[in-house]
Short mmCIF file of C-alpha atoms and ligand atoms in Angstrom, two decimals:
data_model
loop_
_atom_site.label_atom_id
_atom_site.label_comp_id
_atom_site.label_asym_id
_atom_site.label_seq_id
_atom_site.Cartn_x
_atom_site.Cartn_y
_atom_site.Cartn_z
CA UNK A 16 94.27 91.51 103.68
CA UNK A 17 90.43 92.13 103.07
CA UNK A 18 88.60 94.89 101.67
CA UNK A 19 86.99 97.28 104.56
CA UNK A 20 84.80 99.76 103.31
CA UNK A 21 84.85 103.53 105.32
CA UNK A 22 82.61 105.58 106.40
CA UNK A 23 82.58 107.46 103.10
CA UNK A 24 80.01 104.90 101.64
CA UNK A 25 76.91 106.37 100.26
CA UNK A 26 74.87 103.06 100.22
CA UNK A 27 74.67 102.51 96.27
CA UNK A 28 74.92 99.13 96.10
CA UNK A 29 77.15 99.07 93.24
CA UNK A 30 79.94 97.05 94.75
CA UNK A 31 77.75 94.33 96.16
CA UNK A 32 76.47 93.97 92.58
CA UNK A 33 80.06 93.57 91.44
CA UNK A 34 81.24 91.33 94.05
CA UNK A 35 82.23 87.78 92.60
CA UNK A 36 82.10 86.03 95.97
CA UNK A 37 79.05 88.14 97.53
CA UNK A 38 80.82 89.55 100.34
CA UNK A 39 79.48 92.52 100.36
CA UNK A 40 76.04 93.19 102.36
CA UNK A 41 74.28 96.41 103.42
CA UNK A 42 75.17 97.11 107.34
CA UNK A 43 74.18 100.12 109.56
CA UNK A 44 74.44 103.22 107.85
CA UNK A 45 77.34 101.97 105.19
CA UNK A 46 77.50 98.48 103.43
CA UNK A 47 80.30 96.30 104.73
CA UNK A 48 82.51 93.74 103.82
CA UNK A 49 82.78 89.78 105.50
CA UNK A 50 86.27 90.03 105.74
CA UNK A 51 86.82 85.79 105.73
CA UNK A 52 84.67 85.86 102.59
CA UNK A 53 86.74 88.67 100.65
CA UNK A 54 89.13 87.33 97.85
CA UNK A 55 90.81 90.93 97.75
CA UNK A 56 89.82 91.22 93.58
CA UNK A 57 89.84 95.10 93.94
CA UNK A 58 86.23 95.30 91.97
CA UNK A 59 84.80 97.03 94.76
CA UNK A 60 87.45 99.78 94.93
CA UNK A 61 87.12 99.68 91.13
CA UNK A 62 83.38 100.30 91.33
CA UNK A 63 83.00 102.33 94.05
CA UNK A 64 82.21 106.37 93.23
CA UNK A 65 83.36 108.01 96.52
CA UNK A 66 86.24 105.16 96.69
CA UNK A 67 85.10 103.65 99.88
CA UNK A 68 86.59 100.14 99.64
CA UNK A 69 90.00 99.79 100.60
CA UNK A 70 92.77 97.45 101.91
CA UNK A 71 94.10 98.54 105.60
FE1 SF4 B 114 84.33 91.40 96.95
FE2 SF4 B 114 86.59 91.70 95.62
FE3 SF4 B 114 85.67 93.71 97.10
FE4 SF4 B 114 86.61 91.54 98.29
S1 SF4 B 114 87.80 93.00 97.02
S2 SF4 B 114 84.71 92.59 98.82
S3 SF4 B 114 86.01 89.92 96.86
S4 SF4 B 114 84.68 92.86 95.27
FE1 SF4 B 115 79.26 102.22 99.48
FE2 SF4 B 115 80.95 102.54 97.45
FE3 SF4 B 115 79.74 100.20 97.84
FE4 SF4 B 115 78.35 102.29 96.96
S1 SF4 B 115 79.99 101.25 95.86
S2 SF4 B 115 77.71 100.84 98.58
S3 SF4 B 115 79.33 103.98 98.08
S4 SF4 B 115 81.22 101.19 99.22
#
């Protein structure tokens, strides 16, 4: 299943930099992930600092 990122995302950027397939975007208020796009890699989780990303 796809990354979702929660509310708990500070807008950093840093995943969408790590992001090997670009699936990551900035949205209203938090960045978000295009769930059909997401390979599941983990790098955002792995990247994130307040551990937004994660699998439902
Ligand atoms: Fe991108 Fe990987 Fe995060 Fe999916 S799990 S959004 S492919 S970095
Ligand atoms: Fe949000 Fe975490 Fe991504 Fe930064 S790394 S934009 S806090 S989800």
């Amino acid at each position: 299943m796809a990354y979702k990122i929660s509310d708990e995302c500070i807008s950093c950027g840093a995943c969408a930099a790590q992001c090997p397939v670009s699936a990551i975007s900035e949205g209203d208020g938090k960045y978000v992930i295009d769930a059909d796009t997401c390979i599941e890699c983990g790098a955002c989780a792995d990247t994130c600092p307040v551990g937004a990303p994660a699998q439902e």
